[in-house]
Amino acid sequence: MMTTNEDDGVEPIGPLLRRLRMAGGRTQEELAADLSTRRGYPLEQGAVSRWETHERLPDPASRALLSAEFGVPEEELRRAVTLARRLRRQEKKDETDQENDVFDRRGFMTASAGAGIAVIQPSSLLSSGRRIGVDIPKQLSHRTARLRRLDDFVGGGDTYQMYVRELEDTTRLADEGVYSQATGRGLRAIIAEQAQLAGWAAYDAGNYEGARGHYMTALAASRVAEDTALEGNSLAFLAYLEWTVGGGSGIRFATAAYEVLGARTAPVVRALLADRLAWQHATAGNDREADYFLGVAGEAIHDTGTSQVRTGRTGLIPTRSRS
């Protein structure tokens, strides 16, 4: 891939972090331990590994920690993440082109990822008083799921406006359309998911106030939809945002997420919720509460028969699948 002038002298984040770590003679486990000490809460070795292999890219809060740890400007790390996204996007495009070549030789027409997103657009349904069928939420859910996957290849600054437009169109559709109560709940659930996407993109771009507004929209929509998984997700996103900006509401949001879902969900999700709440208490200096919820998380993990809880980039809690 050819680099632009903006990329001159910039390393992708994975090789950059690997070089900085090895220059200090540290293993991934040792770096994870040092970062854990710096932030006052455990960071697994797997997180460092995923950063170095570009399986996951450091978010703004993680970049701030890495900047302090290595003495590297945050702007340099941001540019390194941006370049890594470009490389991932190019790799995905190359794979798609190769697949398309195979299909074309067999006489099939293949669609690009971008064309796949255009299966249905909320803006195509916008006309005041239009009847919205029961199948529309499901179709919009497919589109939203595909939009969510763009986040792996395009950064927050690139996807934010796209997500906001989708959210605005779906909100207008819900406000102006005519539909059944069940369809209305489905539309509000889509709004909640799209608002979470917009919130994450805003957060990833450093627009924390914008992220908070979108997450609050997601919380309100999830409650109208009567979707506890989306409600818990929205609260967990708000808790993480508060931790990032040093706000005083992180514990309140994390506690609310645990109360909404903790006793009524799968052990693996209960472990994740308790882990997030322990994190909030630990960073607030509440050692006793942090120890308690770490114990709750440990018990829940033991119940699942697994030793690892993984989270997606834009989903702290597994939500109901609509795709």
mmCIF file of C-alpha atoms in Angstrom:
data_model
loop_
_atom_site.group_PDB
_atom_site.id
_atom_site.type_symbol
_atom_site.label_atom_id
_atom_site.label_comp_id
_atom_site.label_asym_id
_atom_site.label_seq_id
_atom_site.Cartn_x
_atom_site.Cartn_y
_atom_site.Cartn_z
ATOM 1 C CA MET A 1 0.000 0.000 0.000
ATOM 2 C CA MET A 2 1.381 3.412 -0.954
ATOM 3 C CA THR A 3 1.588 5.890 1.885
ATOM 4 C CA THR A 4 0.551 9.530 1.670
ATOM 5 C CA ASN A 5 2.612 12.449 2.905
ATOM 6 C CA GLU A 6 0.549 12.336 6.075
ATOM 7 C CA ASP A 7 1.842 8.798 6.658
ATOM 8 C CA ASP A 8 5.510 9.629 6.099
ATOM 9 C CA GLY A 9 7.493 8.629 9.169
ATOM 10 C CA VAL A 10 4.465 6.998 10.828
ATOM 11 C CA GLU A 11 4.494 3.364 11.962
ATOM 12 C CA PRO A 12 1.287 1.378 12.311
ATOM 13 C CA ILE A 13 0.351 1.067 15.960
ATOM 14 C CA GLY A 14 1.148 -2.655 16.242
ATOM 15 C CA PRO A 15 4.810 -2.516 15.119
ATOM 16 C CA LEU A 16 5.251 0.766 17.000
ATOM 17 C CA LEU A 17 4.088 -0.676 20.313
ATOM 18 C CA ARG A 18 6.105 -3.837 19.773
ATOM 19 C CA ARG A 19 9.249 -1.802 19.087
ATOM 20 C CA LEU A 20 8.731 0.438 22.125
ATOM 21 C CA ARG A 21 8.063 -2.533 24.379
ATOM 22 C CA MET A 22 11.074 -4.512 23.187
ATOM 23 C CA ALA A 23 13.327 -1.445 23.438
ATOM 24 C CA GLY A 24 12.627 -1.523 27.153
ATOM 25 C CA GLY A 25 13.269 -5.264 27.344
ATOM 26 C CA ARG A 26 9.730 -6.033 28.459
ATOM 27 C CA THR A 27 7.465 -8.953 27.636
ATOM 28 C CA GLN A 28 3.797 -8.416 26.867
ATOM 29 C CA GLU A 29 2.974 -9.668 30.369
ATOM 30 C CA GLU A 30 5.358 -7.134 31.922
ATOM 31 C CA LEU A 31 3.960 -4.248 29.902
ATOM 32 C CA ALA A 32 0.418 -5.271 30.841
ATOM 33 C CA ALA A 33 1.457 -5.310 34.505
ATOM 34 C CA ASP A 34 3.033 -1.847 34.235
ATOM 35 C CA LEU A 35 -0.056 -0.439 32.529
ATOM 36 C CA SER A 36 -2.234 -2.052 35.194
ATOM 37 C CA THR A 37 -0.246 -0.255 37.890
ATOM 38 C CA ARG A 38 -0.462 3.020 36.027
ATOM 39 C CA ARG A 39 -4.253 2.909 35.623
ATOM 40 C CA GLY A 40 -4.981 1.240 38.945
ATOM 41 C CA TYR A 41 -6.837 -1.686 37.440
ATOM 42 C CA PRO A 42 -5.784 -5.014 35.864
ATOM 43 C CA LEU A 43 -5.007 -5.144 32.135
ATOM 44 C CA GLU A 44 -4.584 -8.586 30.602
ATOM 45 C CA GLN A 45 -1.587 -9.597 28.489
ATOM 46 C CA GLY A 46 -4.091 -10.482 25.769
ATOM 47 C CA ALA A 47 -4.978 -6.812 25.344
ATOM 48 C CA VAL A 48 -1.350 -5.948 24.547
ATOM 49 C CA SER A 49 -1.158 -8.888 22.143
ATOM 50 C CA ARG A 50 -4.299 -7.779 20.290
ATOM 51 C CA TRP A 51 -2.928 -4.242 19.944
ATOM 52 C CA GLU A 52 0.335 -5.497 18.498
ATOM 53 C CA THR A 53 -1.388 -7.771 15.978
ATOM 54 C CA HIS A 54 -4.071 -5.198 15.065
ATOM 55 C CA GLU A 55 -6.843 -7.539 16.185
ATOM 56 C CA ARG A 56 -7.943 -4.583 18.308
ATOM 57 C CA LEU A 57 -6.766 -0.966 18.198
ATOM 58 C CA PRO A 58 -6.167 1.143 21.341
ATOM 59 C CA ASP A 59 -8.993 3.551 22.113
ATOM 60 C CA PRO A 60 -8.313 7.121 23.355
ATOM 61 C CA ALA A 61 -8.122 6.096 27.026
ATOM 62 C CA SER A 62 -5.647 3.325 26.214
ATOM 63 C CA ARG A 63 -3.615 5.658 24.010
ATOM 64 C CA ALA A 64 -3.357 8.095 26.923
ATOM 65 C CA LEU A 65 -1.966 5.297 29.122
ATOM 66 C CA LEU A 66 0.495 4.198 26.444
ATOM 67 C CA SER A 67 1.587 7.786 25.872
ATOM 68 C CA ALA A 68 2.400 8.220 29.548
ATOM 69 C CA GLU A 69 4.101 4.817 29.752
ATOM 70 C CA PHE A 70 6.386 5.270 26.735
ATOM 71 C CA GLY A 71 6.734 9.054 26.710
ATOM 72 C CA VAL A 72 5.307 9.227 23.189
ATOM 73 C CA PRO A 73 2.893 12.052 22.206
ATOM 74 C CA GLU A 74 -0.744 10.971 22.027
ATOM 75 C CA GLU A 75 -0.984 12.531 18.559
ATOM 76 C CA GLU A 76 1.707 10.161 17.298
ATOM 77 C CA LEU A 77 -0.224 7.196 18.676
ATOM 78 C CA ARG A 78 -3.448 8.486 17.131
ATOM 79 C CA ARG A 79 -1.791 8.735 13.722
ATOM 80 C CA ALA A 80 -0.369 5.231 14.171
ATOM 81 C CA VAL A 81 -3.874 3.901 14.866
ATOM 82 C CA THR A 82 -5.247 5.756 11.839
ATOM 83 C CA LEU A 83 -2.590 4.182 9.609
ATOM 84 C CA ALA A 84 -3.325 0.729 11.046
ATOM 85 C CA ARG A 85 -6.988 1.174 10.151
ATOM 86 C CA ARG A 86 -6.048 2.126 6.604
ATOM 87 C CA LEU A 87 -3.901 -0.982 6.277
ATOM 88 C CA ARG A 88 -6.682 -3.192 7.635
ATOM 89 C CA ARG A 89 -9.135 -1.586 5.232
ATOM 90 C CA GLN A 90 -6.787 -2.186 2.295
ATOM 91 C CA GLU A 91 -6.255 -5.807 3.325
ATOM 92 C CA LYS A 92 -10.006 -6.313 3.497
ATOM 93 C CA LYS A 93 -10.449 -4.710 0.077
ATOM 94 C CA ASP A 94 -7.760 -6.963 -1.425
ATOM 95 C CA GLU A 95 -9.477 -10.034 0.030
ATOM 96 C CA THR A 96 -12.830 -8.896 -1.344
ATOM 97 C CA ASP A 97 -11.328 -8.210 -4.785
ATOM 98 C CA GLN A 98 -9.822 -11.707 -4.860
ATOM 99 C CA GLU A 99 -13.164 -13.255 -3.902
ATOM 100 C CA ASN A 100 -14.931 -11.176 -6.544
ATOM 101 C CA ASP A 101 -12.460 -12.349 -9.205
ATOM 102 C CA VAL A 102 -13.293 -15.965 -8.364
ATOM 103 C CA PHE A 103 -17.044 -15.332 -8.546
ATOM 104 C CA ASP A 104 -16.734 -13.312 -11.760
ATOM 105 C CA ARG A 105 -14.885 -16.152 -13.451
ATOM 106 C CA ARG A 106 -17.825 -18.387 -12.554
ATOM 107 C CA GLY A 107 -20.256 -15.883 -14.040
ATOM 108 C CA PHE A 108 -21.685 -14.560 -10.783
ATOM 109 C CA MET A 109 -22.251 -10.912 -9.923
ATOM 110 C CA THR A 110 -20.780 -10.043 -6.532
ATOM 111 C CA ALA A 111 -21.439 -7.036 -4.421
ATOM 112 C CA SER A 112 -18.897 -5.030 -2.484
ATOM 113 C CA ALA A 113 -19.212 -4.533 1.249
ATOM 114 C CA GLY A 114 -20.386 -0.993 0.667
ATOM 115 C CA ALA A 115 -23.108 -2.101 -1.746
ATOM 116 C CA GLY A 116 -24.227 -4.716 0.770
ATOM 117 C CA ILE A 117 -24.938 -1.966 3.269
ATOM 118 C CA ALA A 118 -27.341 -0.371 0.818
ATOM 119 C CA VAL A 119 -29.870 -3.228 0.987
ATOM 120 C CA ILE A 120 -32.318 -0.830 2.611
ATOM 121 C CA GLN A 121 -31.863 2.707 3.856
ATOM 122 C CA PRO A 122 -34.161 4.403 6.357
ATOM 123 C CA SER A 123 -34.153 7.532 4.163
ATOM 124 C CA SER A 124 -35.795 5.518 1.357
ATOM 125 C CA LEU A 125 -38.821 4.959 3.600
ATOM 126 C CA LEU A 126 -39.221 8.543 4.747
ATOM 127 C CA SER A 127 -42.572 10.073 3.925
ATOM 128 C CA SER A 128 -44.833 11.507 6.571
ATOM 129 C CA GLY A 129 -47.618 9.137 7.579
ATOM 130 C CA ARG A 130 -46.178 6.180 5.689
ATOM 131 C CA ARG A 131 -47.118 2.732 6.962
ATOM 132 C CA ILE A 132 -44.071 0.846 8.239
ATOM 133 C CA GLY A 133 -44.318 -2.919 7.875
ATOM 134 C CA VAL A 134 -43.303 -5.458 10.512
ATOM 135 C CA ASP A 135 -40.298 -6.521 8.405
ATOM 136 C CA ILE A 136 -38.669 -3.076 8.356
ATOM 137 C CA PRO A 137 -36.915 -3.296 11.779
ATOM 138 C CA LYS A 138 -35.345 -6.608 10.767
ATOM 139 C CA GLN A 139 -34.105 -5.167 7.475
ATOM 140 C CA LEU A 140 -32.694 -2.110 9.219
ATOM 141 C CA SER A 141 -31.051 -4.421 11.749
ATOM 142 C CA HIS A 142 -29.147 -6.158 8.942
ATOM 143 C CA ARG A 143 -27.943 -2.796 7.693
ATOM 144 C CA THR A 144 -26.918 -1.661 11.188
ATOM 145 C CA ALA A 145 -24.957 -4.885 11.745
ATOM 146 C CA ARG A 146 -23.018 -4.278 8.541
ATOM 147 C CA LEU A 147 -22.373 -0.670 9.471
ATOM 148 C CA ARG A 148 -21.046 -1.856 12.833
ATOM 149 C CA ARG A 149 -18.426 -4.000 11.104
ATOM 150 C CA LEU A 150 -17.053 -0.931 9.310
ATOM 151 C CA ASP A 151 -15.607 0.167 12.645
ATOM 152 C CA ASP A 152 -12.910 -2.501 12.325
ATOM 153 C CA PHE A 153 -11.552 -0.776 9.222
ATOM 154 C CA VAL A 154 -12.584 2.880 9.454
ATOM 155 C CA GLY A 155 -11.897 5.124 12.420
ATOM 156 C CA GLY A 156 -14.341 7.149 14.479
ATOM 157 C CA GLY A 157 -13.699 10.353 12.590
ATOM 158 C CA ASP A 158 -14.484 8.635 9.281
ATOM 159 C CA THR A 159 -17.595 6.767 10.404
ATOM 160 C CA TYR A 160 -19.124 9.299 12.795
ATOM 161 C CA GLN A 161 -21.083 11.351 10.257
ATOM 162 C CA MET A 162 -22.323 8.180 8.552
ATOM 163 C CA TYR A 163 -23.604 6.798 11.851
ATOM 164 C CA VAL A 164 -25.227 10.120 12.764
ATOM 165 C CA ARG A 165 -27.060 10.281 9.433
ATOM 166 C CA GLU A 166 -28.348 6.736 9.924
ATOM 167 C CA LEU A 167 -29.505 7.603 13.436
ATOM 168 C CA GLU A 168 -31.248 10.785 12.290
ATOM 169 C CA ASP A 169 -33.035 8.989 9.445
ATOM 170 C CA THR A 170 -34.205 6.111 11.630
ATOM 171 C CA THR A 171 -35.355 8.527 14.349
ATOM 172 C CA ARG A 172 -37.364 10.502 11.809
ATOM 173 C CA LEU A 173 -38.826 7.262 10.477
ATOM 174 C CA ALA A 174 -39.958 6.303 13.984
ATOM 175 C CA ASP A 175 -41.356 9.787 14.630
ATOM 176 C CA GLU A 176 -43.302 10.150 11.378
ATOM 177 C CA GLY A 177 -44.246 6.613 10.371
ATOM 178 C CA VAL A 178 -47.378 4.630 11.175
ATOM 179 C CA TYR A 179 -46.833 1.172 12.633
ATOM 180 C CA SER A 180 -47.857 -1.351 15.247
ATOM 181 C CA GLN A 181 -46.668 -1.278 18.845
ATOM 182 C CA ALA A 182 -44.317 -4.219 18.241
ATOM 183 C CA THR A 183 -42.817 -2.549 15.175
ATOM 184 C CA GLY A 184 -42.372 0.630 17.191
ATOM 185 C CA ARG A 185 -40.376 -1.230 19.831
ATOM 186 C CA GLY A 186 -38.271 -2.744 17.066
ATOM 187 C CA LEU A 187 -37.541 0.679 15.595
ATOM 188 C CA ARG A 188 -36.557 2.077 19.011
ATOM 189 C CA ALA A 189 -34.211 -0.862 19.511
ATOM 190 C CA ILE A 190 -32.542 -0.033 16.175
ATOM 191 C CA ILE A 191 -32.251 3.599 17.285
ATOM 192 C CA ALA A 192 -30.577 2.450 20.499
ATOM 193 C CA GLU A 193 -28.041 0.357 18.557
ATOM 194 C CA GLN A 194 -27.332 3.141 16.077
ATOM 195 C CA ALA A 195 -26.932 5.679 18.884
ATOM 196 C CA GLN A 196 -24.404 3.362 20.532
ATOM 197 C CA LEU A 197 -22.491 3.196 17.255
ATOM 198 C CA ALA A 198 -22.528 6.983 16.929
ATOM 199 C CA GLY A 199 -21.470 7.292 20.562
ATOM 200 C CA TRP A 200 -18.533 4.954 20.105
ATOM 201 C CA ALA A 201 -17.400 6.756 16.943
ATOM 202 C CA ALA A 202 -17.600 10.093 18.749
ATOM 203 C CA TYR A 203 -15.667 8.672 21.693
ATOM 204 C CA ASP A 204 -13.016 7.196 19.403
ATOM 205 C CA ALA A 205 -12.581 10.620 17.786
ATOM 206 C CA GLY A 206 -12.188 12.291 21.198
ATOM 207 C CA ASN A 207 -15.628 13.946 21.120
ATOM 208 C CA TYR A 208 -16.640 12.939 24.629
ATOM 209 C CA GLU A 209 -19.601 15.301 24.981
ATOM 210 C CA GLY A 210 -21.021 14.046 21.691
ATOM 211 C CA ALA A 211 -20.515 10.473 22.864
ATOM 212 C CA ARG A 212 -22.363 11.151 26.109
ATOM 213 C CA GLY A 213 -25.331 12.612 24.224
ATOM 214 C CA HIS A 214 -25.557 9.603 21.909
ATOM 215 C CA TYR A 215 -25.278 7.144 24.786
ATOM 216 C CA MET A 216 -28.088 8.932 26.635
ATOM 217 C CA THR A 217 -30.192 8.699 23.459
ATOM 218 C CA ALA A 218 -29.426 4.973 23.304
ATOM 219 C CA LEU A 219 -30.424 4.558 26.953
ATOM 220 C CA ALA A 220 -33.757 6.298 26.456
ATOM 221 C CA ALA A 221 -34.541 4.363 23.259
ATOM 222 C CA SER A 222 -33.640 1.014 24.821
ATOM 223 C CA ARG A 223 -36.074 1.667 27.666
ATOM 224 C CA VAL A 224 -38.876 2.515 25.246
ATOM 225 C CA ALA A 225 -38.011 -0.680 23.348
ATOM 226 C CA GLU A 226 -38.134 -2.597 26.646
ATOM 227 C CA ASP A 227 -34.787 -4.179 25.698
ATOM 228 C CA THR A 228 -32.798 -4.815 28.881
ATOM 229 C CA ALA A 229 -29.686 -5.971 27.012
ATOM 230 C CA LEU A 230 -29.475 -2.696 25.098
ATOM 231 C CA GLU A 231 -30.257 -0.753 28.271
ATOM 232 C CA GLY A 232 -27.419 -2.475 30.126
ATOM 233 C CA ASN A 233 -25.076 -1.879 27.198
ATOM 234 C CA SER A 234 -25.901 1.827 27.140
ATOM 235 C CA LEU A 235 -25.271 2.144 30.873
ATOM 236 C CA ALA A 236 -21.977 0.269 30.552
ATOM 237 C CA PHE A 237 -20.851 2.584 27.743
ATOM 238 C CA LEU A 238 -21.692 5.600 29.908
ATOM 239 C CA ALA A 239 -19.746 4.122 32.822
ATOM 240 C CA TYR A 240 -16.672 3.577 30.642
ATOM 241 C CA LEU A 241 -16.926 7.114 29.270
ATOM 242 C CA GLU A 242 -17.103 8.532 32.787
ATOM 243 C CA TRP A 243 -13.992 6.592 33.739
ATOM 244 C CA THR A 244 -12.173 8.006 30.723
ATOM 245 C CA VAL A 245 -12.984 11.643 31.470
ATOM 246 C CA GLY A 246 -12.692 11.339 35.228
ATOM 247 C CA GLY A 247 -16.375 12.011 35.748
ATOM 248 C CA GLY A 248 -18.160 11.254 38.982
ATOM 249 C CA SER A 249 -20.992 9.177 37.536
ATOM 250 C CA GLY A 250 -19.063 6.086 36.492
ATOM 251 C CA ILE A 251 -19.949 4.048 39.560
ATOM 252 C CA ARG A 252 -23.600 5.079 39.309
ATOM 253 C CA PHE A 253 -23.857 3.996 35.666
ATOM 254 C CA ALA A 254 -21.925 0.762 36.241
ATOM 255 C CA THR A 255 -24.116 -0.075 39.233
ATOM 256 C CA ALA A 256 -27.242 0.595 37.193
ATOM 257 C CA ALA A 257 -25.994 -1.694 34.415
ATOM 258 C CA TYR A 258 -25.343 -4.451 36.941
ATOM 259 C CA GLU A 259 -28.786 -4.011 38.509
ATOM 260 C CA VAL A 260 -30.528 -4.047 35.132
ATOM 261 C CA LEU A 261 -28.884 -7.219 33.899
ATOM 262 C CA GLY A 262 -26.785 -8.825 36.607
ATOM 263 C CA ALA A 263 -29.260 -11.204 38.237
ATOM 264 C CA ARG A 264 -31.213 -11.962 35.051
ATOM 265 C CA THR A 265 -28.550 -12.742 32.509
ATOM 266 C CA ALA A 266 -26.004 -15.393 31.605
ATOM 267 C CA PRO A 267 -23.053 -15.904 33.985
ATOM 268 C CA VAL A 268 -20.552 -14.674 31.389
ATOM 269 C CA VAL A 269 -22.402 -11.350 31.076
ATOM 270 C CA ARG A 270 -22.807 -11.136 34.853
ATOM 271 C CA ALA A 271 -19.035 -11.591 35.165
ATOM 272 C CA LEU A 272 -18.399 -8.793 32.700
ATOM 273 C CA LEU A 273 -20.782 -6.430 34.470
ATOM 274 C CA ALA A 274 -19.231 -7.162 37.855
ATOM 275 C CA ASP A 275 -15.763 -6.743 36.367
ATOM 276 C CA ARG A 276 -16.684 -3.299 34.996
ATOM 277 C CA LEU A 277 -18.136 -2.290 38.344
ATOM 278 C CA ALA A 278 -15.003 -3.474 40.155
ATOM 279 C CA TRP A 279 -12.969 -1.369 37.724
ATOM 280 C CA GLN A 280 -15.002 1.740 38.562
ATOM 281 C CA HIS A 281 -14.598 1.184 42.307
ATOM 282 C CA ALA A 282 -10.872 0.453 41.988
ATOM 283 C CA THR A 283 -10.153 3.653 40.068
ATOM 284 C CA ALA A 284 -12.218 5.590 42.617
ATOM 285 C CA GLY A 285 -10.129 4.159 45.469
ATOM 286 C CA ASN A 286 -12.941 2.017 46.890
ATOM 287 C CA ASP A 287 -10.808 -1.051 47.606
ATOM 288 C CA ARG A 288 -13.387 -3.032 49.585
ATOM 289 C CA GLU A 289 -16.096 -2.642 46.931
ATOM 290 C CA ALA A 290 -13.612 -3.424 44.161
ATOM 291 C CA ASP A 291 -12.552 -6.642 45.894
ATOM 292 C CA TYR A 292 -16.180 -7.638 46.423
ATOM 293 C CA PHE A 293 -17.171 -7.268 42.770
ATOM 294 C CA LEU A 294 -13.981 -8.934 41.561
ATOM 295 C CA GLY A 295 -15.071 -11.880 43.693
ATOM 296 C CA VAL A 296 -18.529 -11.786 42.135
ATOM 297 C CA ALA A 297 -16.944 -11.735 38.664
ATOM 298 C CA GLY A 298 -14.693 -14.655 39.576
ATOM 299 C CA GLU A 299 -17.615 -16.737 40.789
ATOM 300 C CA ALA A 300 -19.583 -16.008 37.629
ATOM 301 C CA ILE A 301 -16.645 -16.954 35.383
ATOM 302 C CA HIS A 302 -16.288 -20.200 37.318
ATOM 303 C CA ASP A 303 -19.973 -20.896 36.715
ATOM 304 C CA THR A 304 -19.473 -20.602 32.941
ATOM 305 C CA GLY A 305 -16.581 -23.051 32.871
ATOM 306 C CA THR A 306 -14.436 -20.521 31.022
ATOM 307 C CA SER A 307 -11.493 -18.423 32.109
ATOM 308 C CA GLN A 308 -11.846 -15.507 29.727
ATOM 309 C CA VAL A 309 -14.504 -12.946 28.984
ATOM 310 C CA ARG A 310 -13.988 -11.084 25.714
ATOM 311 C CA THR A 311 -15.721 -7.927 24.599
ATOM 312 C CA GLY A 312 -16.228 -6.406 21.208
ATOM 313 C CA ARG A 313 -14.971 -2.988 20.233
ATOM 314 C CA THR A 314 -18.390 -1.442 20.093
ATOM 315 C CA GLY A 315 -20.276 -3.788 22.401
ATOM 316 C CA LEU A 316 -19.488 -4.171 26.083
ATOM 317 C CA ILE A 317 -22.304 -6.662 26.590
ATOM 318 C CA PRO A 318 -23.635 -9.255 24.139
ATOM 319 C CA THR A 319 -26.990 -8.014 22.837
ATOM 320 C CA ARG A 320 -29.839 -9.915 21.283
ATOM 321 C CA SER A 321 -28.968 -10.858 17.713
ATOM 322 C CA ARG A 322 -31.252 -9.388 15.074
ATOM 323 C CA SER A 323 -29.194 -10.383 12.034
#
